[in-house]
């Protein structure tokens, strides 16, 4: 979903002056007295929803891979320089000819990830948590939120709760409860996904 789509769905949930609105009319709504104050609060609310997803652990992991061009007994990699949206390293996968390790050992040295005994031709894949995008008032409404649509589709409930917190506390509580229930169900489904291979089936890196 785009930022604009989330804003429109949030307004529809809030039921302000009906629901006959769309992303095509969003630009006009910014100057509409009935909508503009609520719209001005939404960027922060969307960002807070994304941080809630990160806290729960439902933001999809991403990966970055490199192939070793030489043998290295010690390899140091600063992922923050190589990956623009890098936030946190979850695990390292190393694959070679007839070898595979889904949880290759590593340690940290300052900002560097340190790996040992890598061989030429090894493919090293870093599985990481991406940074949560920050949505500002200046953010383009056409910007895609980089998470699955079935997850981003529950953000409007969080936005409604956040925006209505002072003016309509009862409605805000109801919306937040719906959000948390749907988030818990999504998390449950994610946790039921089979775990990936976790062992080394051949040594000799």
PDB file of C-alpha atoms in Angstrom:
ATOM      1  CA  UNK A   1       0.000   0.000   0.000  1.00  0.00           C
ATOM      2  CA  UNK A   2       1.062   3.578  -0.562  1.00  0.00           C
ATOM      3  CA  UNK A   3       1.135   6.309   2.072  1.00  0.00           C
ATOM      4  CA  UNK A   4      -1.809   7.954   0.330  1.00  0.00           C
ATOM      5  CA  UNK A   5      -3.856   4.756   0.343  1.00  0.00           C
ATOM      6  CA  UNK A   6      -3.263   4.331   4.063  1.00  0.00           C
ATOM      7  CA  UNK A   7      -4.377   7.908   4.704  1.00  0.00           C
ATOM      8  CA  UNK A   8      -7.573   7.428   2.702  1.00  0.00           C
ATOM      9  CA  UNK A   9      -8.420   4.128   4.411  1.00  0.00           C
ATOM     10  CA  UNK A  10      -7.795   5.788   7.780  1.00  0.00           C
ATOM     11  CA  UNK A  11     -10.197   8.617   6.959  1.00  0.00           C
ATOM     12  CA  UNK A  12     -12.811   6.099   5.857  1.00  0.00           C
ATOM     13  CA  UNK A  13     -12.517   4.284   9.185  1.00  0.00           C
ATOM     14  CA  UNK A  14     -12.927   7.612  10.961  1.00  0.00           C
ATOM     15  CA  UNK A  15     -16.189   8.189   9.033  1.00  0.00           C
ATOM     16  CA  UNK A  16     -15.725  11.907   8.628  1.00  0.00           C
ATOM     17  CA  UNK A  17     -18.408  13.332   6.335  1.00  0.00           C
ATOM     18  CA  UNK A  18     -18.986   9.998   4.631  1.00  0.00           C
ATOM     19  CA  UNK A  19     -16.523   7.796   2.826  1.00  0.00           C
ATOM     20  CA  UNK A  20     -16.719   9.028  -0.787  1.00  0.00           C
ATOM     21  CA  UNK A  21     -13.017   9.862  -0.971  1.00  0.00           C
ATOM     22  CA  UNK A  22     -10.032   8.390  -2.788  1.00  0.00           C
ATOM     23  CA  UNK A  23      -6.355   8.986  -3.463  1.00  0.00           C
ATOM     24  CA  UNK A  24      -7.418  11.024  -6.505  1.00  0.00           C
ATOM     25  CA  UNK A  25      -9.129  13.557  -4.220  1.00  0.00           C
ATOM     26  CA  UNK A  26      -6.453  13.491  -1.504  1.00  0.00           C
ATOM     27  CA  UNK A  27      -4.757  16.690  -2.674  1.00  0.00           C
ATOM     28  CA  UNK A  28      -8.021  18.615  -2.244  1.00  0.00           C
ATOM     29  CA  UNK A  29      -8.555  17.158   1.230  1.00  0.00           C
ATOM     30  CA  UNK A  30      -5.367  18.792   2.547  1.00  0.00           C
ATOM     31  CA  UNK A  31      -7.105  22.178   2.323  1.00  0.00           C
ATOM     32  CA  UNK A  32     -10.507  20.914   3.466  1.00  0.00           C
ATOM     33  CA  UNK A  33     -11.371  22.076   6.993  1.00  0.00           C
ATOM     34  CA  UNK A  34     -12.985  18.722   7.788  1.00  0.00           C
ATOM     35  CA  UNK A  35      -9.877  16.698   6.932  1.00  0.00           C
ATOM     36  CA  UNK A  36      -6.690  18.742   7.015  1.00  0.00           C
ATOM     37  CA  UNK A  37      -6.057  18.580  10.778  1.00  0.00           C
ATOM     38  CA  UNK A  38      -6.457  14.805  10.840  1.00  0.00           C
ATOM     39  CA  UNK A  39      -4.288  14.403   7.751  1.00  0.00           C
ATOM     40  CA  UNK A  40      -1.534  16.489   9.349  1.00  0.00           C
ATOM     41  CA  UNK A  41      -1.346  13.990  12.247  1.00  0.00           C
ATOM     42  CA  UNK A  42      -1.188  10.903  10.069  1.00  0.00           C
ATOM     43  CA  UNK A  43       2.481  10.799   9.003  1.00  0.00           C
ATOM     44  CA  UNK A  44       3.646  10.440  12.610  1.00  0.00           C
ATOM     45  CA  UNK A  45       0.950   7.878  13.319  1.00  0.00           C
ATOM     46  CA  UNK A  46       1.992   5.768  10.312  1.00  0.00           C
ATOM     47  CA  UNK A  47       5.617   5.858  11.462  1.00  0.00           C
ATOM     48  CA  UNK A  48       4.602   4.789  14.974  1.00  0.00           C
ATOM     49  CA  UNK A  49       2.606   1.884  13.509  1.00  0.00           C
ATOM     50  CA  UNK A  50       5.689   0.752  11.603  1.00  0.00           C
ATOM     51  CA  UNK A  51       7.765   0.913  14.788  1.00  0.00           C
ATOM     52  CA  UNK A  52       5.110  -1.213  16.491  1.00  0.00           C
ATOM     53  CA  UNK A  53       5.545  -3.801  13.734  1.00  0.00           C
ATOM     54  CA  UNK A  54       9.309  -3.722  14.263  1.00  0.00           C
ATOM     55  CA  UNK A  55       8.921  -4.192  18.032  1.00  0.00           C
ATOM     56  CA  UNK A  56       6.689  -7.225  17.500  1.00  0.00           C
ATOM     57  CA  UNK A  57       9.059  -8.630  14.880  1.00  0.00           C
ATOM     58  CA  UNK A  58       6.805  -8.813  11.826  1.00  0.00           C
ATOM     59  CA  UNK A  59       8.785  -6.550   9.491  1.00  0.00           C
ATOM     60  CA  UNK A  60      10.021  -8.941   6.758  1.00  0.00           C
ATOM     61  CA  UNK A  61      13.716  -9.722   6.777  1.00  0.00           C
ATOM     62  CA  UNK A  62      15.898  -8.771   3.817  1.00  0.00           C
ATOM     63  CA  UNK A  63      19.177 -10.147   2.533  1.00  0.00           C
ATOM     64  CA  UNK A  64      22.449  -8.962   1.040  1.00  0.00           C
ATOM     65  CA  UNK A  65      24.974 -11.302  -0.589  1.00  0.00           C
ATOM     66  CA  UNK A  66      28.644 -11.213  -1.546  1.00  0.00           C
ATOM     67  CA  UNK A  67      30.849 -13.820  -3.205  1.00  0.00           C
ATOM     68  CA  UNK A  68      34.357 -14.278  -1.851  1.00  0.00           C
ATOM     69  CA  UNK A  69      37.038 -13.491  -4.430  1.00  0.00           C
ATOM     70  CA  UNK A  70      39.846 -14.833  -2.260  1.00  0.00           C
ATOM     71  CA  UNK A  71      40.423 -16.965   0.812  1.00  0.00           C
ATOM     72  CA  UNK A  72      40.147 -15.028   4.046  1.00  0.00           C
ATOM     73  CA  UNK A  73      40.911 -16.348   7.516  1.00  0.00           C
ATOM     74  CA  UNK A  74      39.333 -13.169   8.907  1.00  0.00           C
ATOM     75  CA  UNK A  75      36.798 -11.039   7.003  1.00  0.00           C
ATOM     76  CA  UNK A  76      35.445  -7.739   8.306  1.00  0.00           C
ATOM     77  CA  UNK A  77      32.283  -6.261   6.788  1.00  0.00           C
ATOM     78  CA  UNK A  78      30.630  -2.940   7.673  1.00  0.00           C
ATOM     79  CA  UNK A  79      27.032  -3.607   6.632  1.00  0.00           C
ATOM     80  CA  UNK A  80      25.916  -0.054   7.415  1.00  0.00           C
ATOM     81  CA  UNK A  81      28.126   1.130   4.544  1.00  0.00           C
ATOM     82  CA  UNK A  82      26.990  -1.542   2.102  1.00  0.00           C
ATOM     83  CA  UNK A  83      23.249  -1.629   2.853  1.00  0.00           C
ATOM     84  CA  UNK A  84      21.278   1.614   2.859  1.00  0.00           C
ATOM     85  CA  UNK A  85      18.376   0.307   4.962  1.00  0.00           C
ATOM     86  CA  UNK A  86      20.420  -1.903   7.312  1.00  0.00           C
ATOM     87  CA  UNK A  87      19.209  -1.966  10.923  1.00  0.00           C
ATOM     88  CA  UNK A  88      20.154  -5.244  12.627  1.00  0.00           C
ATOM     89  CA  UNK A  89      21.886  -8.473  11.595  1.00  0.00           C
ATOM     90  CA  UNK A  90      19.872 -11.619  12.326  1.00  0.00           C
ATOM     91  CA  UNK A  91      22.083 -14.347  10.875  1.00  0.00           C
ATOM     92  CA  UNK A  92      24.658 -15.192   8.234  1.00  0.00           C
ATOM     93  CA  UNK A  93      24.352 -17.903   5.586  1.00  0.00           C
ATOM     94  CA  UNK A  94      27.470 -19.237   3.869  1.00  0.00           C
ATOM     95  CA  UNK A  95      27.229 -21.470   0.832  1.00  0.00           C
ATOM     96  CA  UNK A  96      30.059 -23.114  -1.068  1.00  0.00           C
ATOM     97  CA  UNK A  97      30.419 -25.966  -3.504  1.00  0.00           C
ATOM     98  CA  UNK A  98      28.681 -28.889  -1.752  1.00  0.00           C
ATOM     99  CA  UNK A  99      28.526 -26.919   1.512  1.00  0.00           C
ATOM    100  CA  UNK A 100      25.797 -24.912   3.211  1.00  0.00           C
ATOM    101  CA  UNK A 101      25.482 -23.321   6.643  1.00  0.00           C
ATOM    102  CA  UNK A 102      22.306 -21.440   7.538  1.00  0.00           C
ATOM    103  CA  UNK A 103      23.729 -20.040  10.792  1.00  0.00           C
ATOM    104  CA  UNK A 104      27.388 -19.319  10.134  1.00  0.00           C
ATOM    105  CA  UNK A 105      29.222 -18.082  13.250  1.00  0.00           C
ATOM    106  CA  UNK A 106      30.221 -14.419  13.423  1.00  0.00           C
ATOM    107  CA  UNK A 107      31.131 -11.775  15.962  1.00  0.00           C
ATOM    108  CA  UNK A 108      31.198  -7.971  16.083  1.00  0.00           C
ATOM    109  CA  UNK A 109      34.148  -5.601  16.179  1.00  0.00           C
ATOM    110  CA  UNK A 110      32.695  -2.129  16.519  1.00  0.00           C
ATOM    111  CA  UNK A 111      30.460  -1.642  13.462  1.00  0.00           C
ATOM    112  CA  UNK A 112      32.100  -4.528  11.625  1.00  0.00           C
ATOM    113  CA  UNK A 113      30.741  -8.044  11.326  1.00  0.00           C
ATOM    114  CA  UNK A 114      33.687 -10.433  11.637  1.00  0.00           C
ATOM    115  CA  UNK A 115      33.655 -13.869   9.978  1.00  0.00           C
ATOM    116  CA  UNK A 116      36.358 -16.532   9.950  1.00  0.00           C
ATOM    117  CA  UNK A 117      37.722 -19.078   7.485  1.00  0.00           C
ATOM    118  CA  UNK A 118      35.923 -18.029   4.335  1.00  0.00           C
ATOM    119  CA  UNK A 119      37.030 -19.598   1.079  1.00  0.00           C
ATOM    120  CA  UNK A 120      37.183 -18.304  -2.467  1.00  0.00           C
ATOM    121  CA  UNK A 121      33.833 -18.856  -4.181  1.00  0.00           C
ATOM    122  CA  UNK A 122      31.820 -18.891  -0.937  1.00  0.00           C
ATOM    123  CA  UNK A 123      28.589 -16.937  -1.167  1.00  0.00           C
ATOM    124  CA  UNK A 124      27.995 -15.040   2.065  1.00  0.00           C
ATOM    125  CA  UNK A 125      24.415 -13.879   2.647  1.00  0.00           C
ATOM    126  CA  UNK A 126      23.540 -11.504   5.459  1.00  0.00           C
ATOM    127  CA  UNK A 127      19.937 -11.810   6.684  1.00  0.00           C
ATOM    128  CA  UNK A 128      18.999  -8.526   8.312  1.00  0.00           C
ATOM    129  CA  UNK A 129      16.199  -6.399   9.665  1.00  0.00           C
ATOM    130  CA  UNK A 130      15.660  -3.273   7.546  1.00  0.00           C
ATOM    131  CA  UNK A 131      15.204   0.193   8.952  1.00  0.00           C
ATOM    132  CA  UNK A 132      11.623   1.332   9.454  1.00  0.00           C
ATOM    133  CA  UNK A 133      10.751   4.089   6.967  1.00  0.00           C
ATOM    134  CA  UNK A 134       9.983   7.466   8.503  1.00  0.00           C
ATOM    135  CA  UNK A 135       6.861   9.082   7.065  1.00  0.00           C
ATOM    136  CA  UNK A 136       6.901  12.881   7.184  1.00  0.00           C
ATOM    137  CA  UNK A 137       4.422  15.555   6.128  1.00  0.00           C
ATOM    138  CA  UNK A 138       6.653  16.049   3.081  1.00  0.00           C
ATOM    139  CA  UNK A 139       6.632  12.344   2.142  1.00  0.00           C
ATOM    140  CA  UNK A 140       5.159  11.662  -1.291  1.00  0.00           C
ATOM    141  CA  UNK A 141       1.733  10.033  -0.958  1.00  0.00           C
ATOM    142  CA  UNK A 142       2.711   7.716  -3.818  1.00  0.00           C
ATOM    143  CA  UNK A 143       5.513   6.151  -1.751  1.00  0.00           C
ATOM    144  CA  UNK A 144       5.028   2.431  -1.220  1.00  0.00           C
ATOM    145  CA  UNK A 145       5.324   1.173   2.348  1.00  0.00           C
ATOM    146  CA  UNK A 146       7.838  -1.715   1.981  1.00  0.00           C
ATOM    147  CA  UNK A 147       5.862  -4.371   3.831  1.00  0.00           C
ATOM    148  CA  UNK A 148       3.254  -6.929   2.668  1.00  0.00           C
ATOM    149  CA  UNK A 149      -0.168  -5.468   1.868  1.00  0.00           C
ATOM    150  CA  UNK A 150      -1.917  -7.756   4.359  1.00  0.00           C
ATOM    151  CA  UNK A 151       0.213  -6.161   7.079  1.00  0.00           C
ATOM    152  CA  UNK A 152       0.039  -2.560   5.884  1.00  0.00           C
ATOM    153  CA  UNK A 153      -3.757  -2.921   5.565  1.00  0.00           C
ATOM    154  CA  UNK A 154      -4.118  -2.884   9.368  1.00  0.00           C
ATOM    155  CA  UNK A 155      -2.177   0.388   9.770  1.00  0.00           C
ATOM    156  CA  UNK A 156      -5.354   2.510   9.317  1.00  0.00           C
ATOM    157  CA  UNK A 157      -6.700   1.101  12.611  1.00  0.00           C
ATOM    158  CA  UNK A 158      -3.557   2.277  14.392  1.00  0.00           C
ATOM    159  CA  UNK A 159      -3.794   5.662  12.671  1.00  0.00           C
ATOM    160  CA  UNK A 160      -7.432   6.073  13.680  1.00  0.00           C
ATOM    161  CA  UNK A 161      -6.567   5.241  17.286  1.00  0.00           C
ATOM    162  CA  UNK A 162      -3.609   7.616  17.307  1.00  0.00           C
ATOM    163  CA  UNK A 163      -5.410  10.534  15.658  1.00  0.00           C
ATOM    164  CA  UNK A 164      -8.611  10.107  17.709  1.00  0.00           C
ATOM    165  CA  UNK A 165      -6.807   9.645  21.045  1.00  0.00           C
ATOM    166  CA  UNK A 166      -7.692  13.095  22.389  1.00  0.00           C
ATOM    167  CA  UNK A 167     -10.963  13.864  20.570  1.00  0.00           C
ATOM    168  CA  UNK A 168     -12.638  10.431  20.615  1.00  0.00           C
ATOM    169  CA  UNK A 169     -10.935   8.262  23.258  1.00  0.00           C
ATOM    170  CA  UNK A 170     -13.589   5.529  23.159  1.00  0.00           C
ATOM    171  CA  UNK A 171     -13.369   5.147  19.392  1.00  0.00           C
ATOM    172  CA  UNK A 172      -9.585   5.323  19.656  1.00  0.00           C
ATOM    173  CA  UNK A 173      -9.519   2.459  22.154  1.00  0.00           C
ATOM    174  CA  UNK A 174     -11.776   0.348  19.960  1.00  0.00           C
ATOM    175  CA  UNK A 175      -9.590   0.934  16.908  1.00  0.00           C
ATOM    176  CA  UNK A 176      -6.380   0.154  18.830  1.00  0.00           C
ATOM    177  CA  UNK A 177      -7.896  -3.080  20.151  1.00  0.00           C
ATOM    178  CA  UNK A 178      -8.789  -4.142  16.608  1.00  0.00           C
ATOM    179  CA  UNK A 179      -5.273  -3.279  15.452  1.00  0.00           C
ATOM    180  CA  UNK A 180      -3.636  -5.320  18.222  1.00  0.00           C
ATOM    181  CA  UNK A 181      -5.929  -8.309  17.613  1.00  0.00           C
ATOM    182  CA  UNK A 182      -5.175  -8.304  13.893  1.00  0.00           C
ATOM    183  CA  UNK A 183      -1.460  -7.860  14.566  1.00  0.00           C
ATOM    184  CA  UNK A 184      -1.469 -10.783  16.995  1.00  0.00           C
ATOM    185  CA  UNK A 185      -3.198 -12.958  14.388  1.00  0.00           C
ATOM    186  CA  UNK A 186      -0.651 -11.950  11.743  1.00  0.00           C
ATOM    187  CA  UNK A 187       2.196 -12.703  14.143  1.00  0.00           C
ATOM    188  CA  UNK A 188       0.679 -16.103  14.928  1.00  0.00           C
ATOM    189  CA  UNK A 189       0.543 -16.979  11.236  1.00  0.00           C
ATOM    190  CA  UNK A 190       4.137 -15.847  10.752  1.00  0.00           C
ATOM    191  CA  UNK A 191       5.316 -17.944  13.705  1.00  0.00           C
ATOM    192  CA  UNK A 192       3.684 -21.029  12.183  1.00  0.00           C
ATOM    193  CA  UNK A 193       5.823 -20.825   9.034  1.00  0.00           C
ATOM    194  CA  UNK A 194       8.255 -23.795   8.970  1.00  0.00           C
ATOM    195  CA  UNK A 195      11.727 -22.923  10.212  1.00  0.00           C
ATOM    196  CA  UNK A 196      14.462 -22.945   7.575  1.00  0.00           C
ATOM    197  CA  UNK A 197      17.348 -25.433   7.538  1.00  0.00           C
ATOM    198  CA  UNK A 198      19.530 -24.754  10.543  1.00  0.00           C
ATOM    199  CA  UNK A 199      22.438 -27.141  10.180  1.00  0.00           C
ATOM    200  CA  UNK A 200      25.679 -27.608   8.298  1.00  0.00           C
ATOM    201  CA  UNK A 201      25.476 -30.657   6.089  1.00  0.00           C
ATOM    202  CA  UNK A 202      29.134 -30.634   5.139  1.00  0.00           C
ATOM    203  CA  UNK A 203      32.183 -29.030   6.750  1.00  0.00           C
ATOM    204  CA  UNK A 204      35.264 -27.742   5.061  1.00  0.00           C
ATOM    205  CA  UNK A 205      35.056 -24.013   4.494  1.00  0.00           C
TER     206      UNK A 205
END
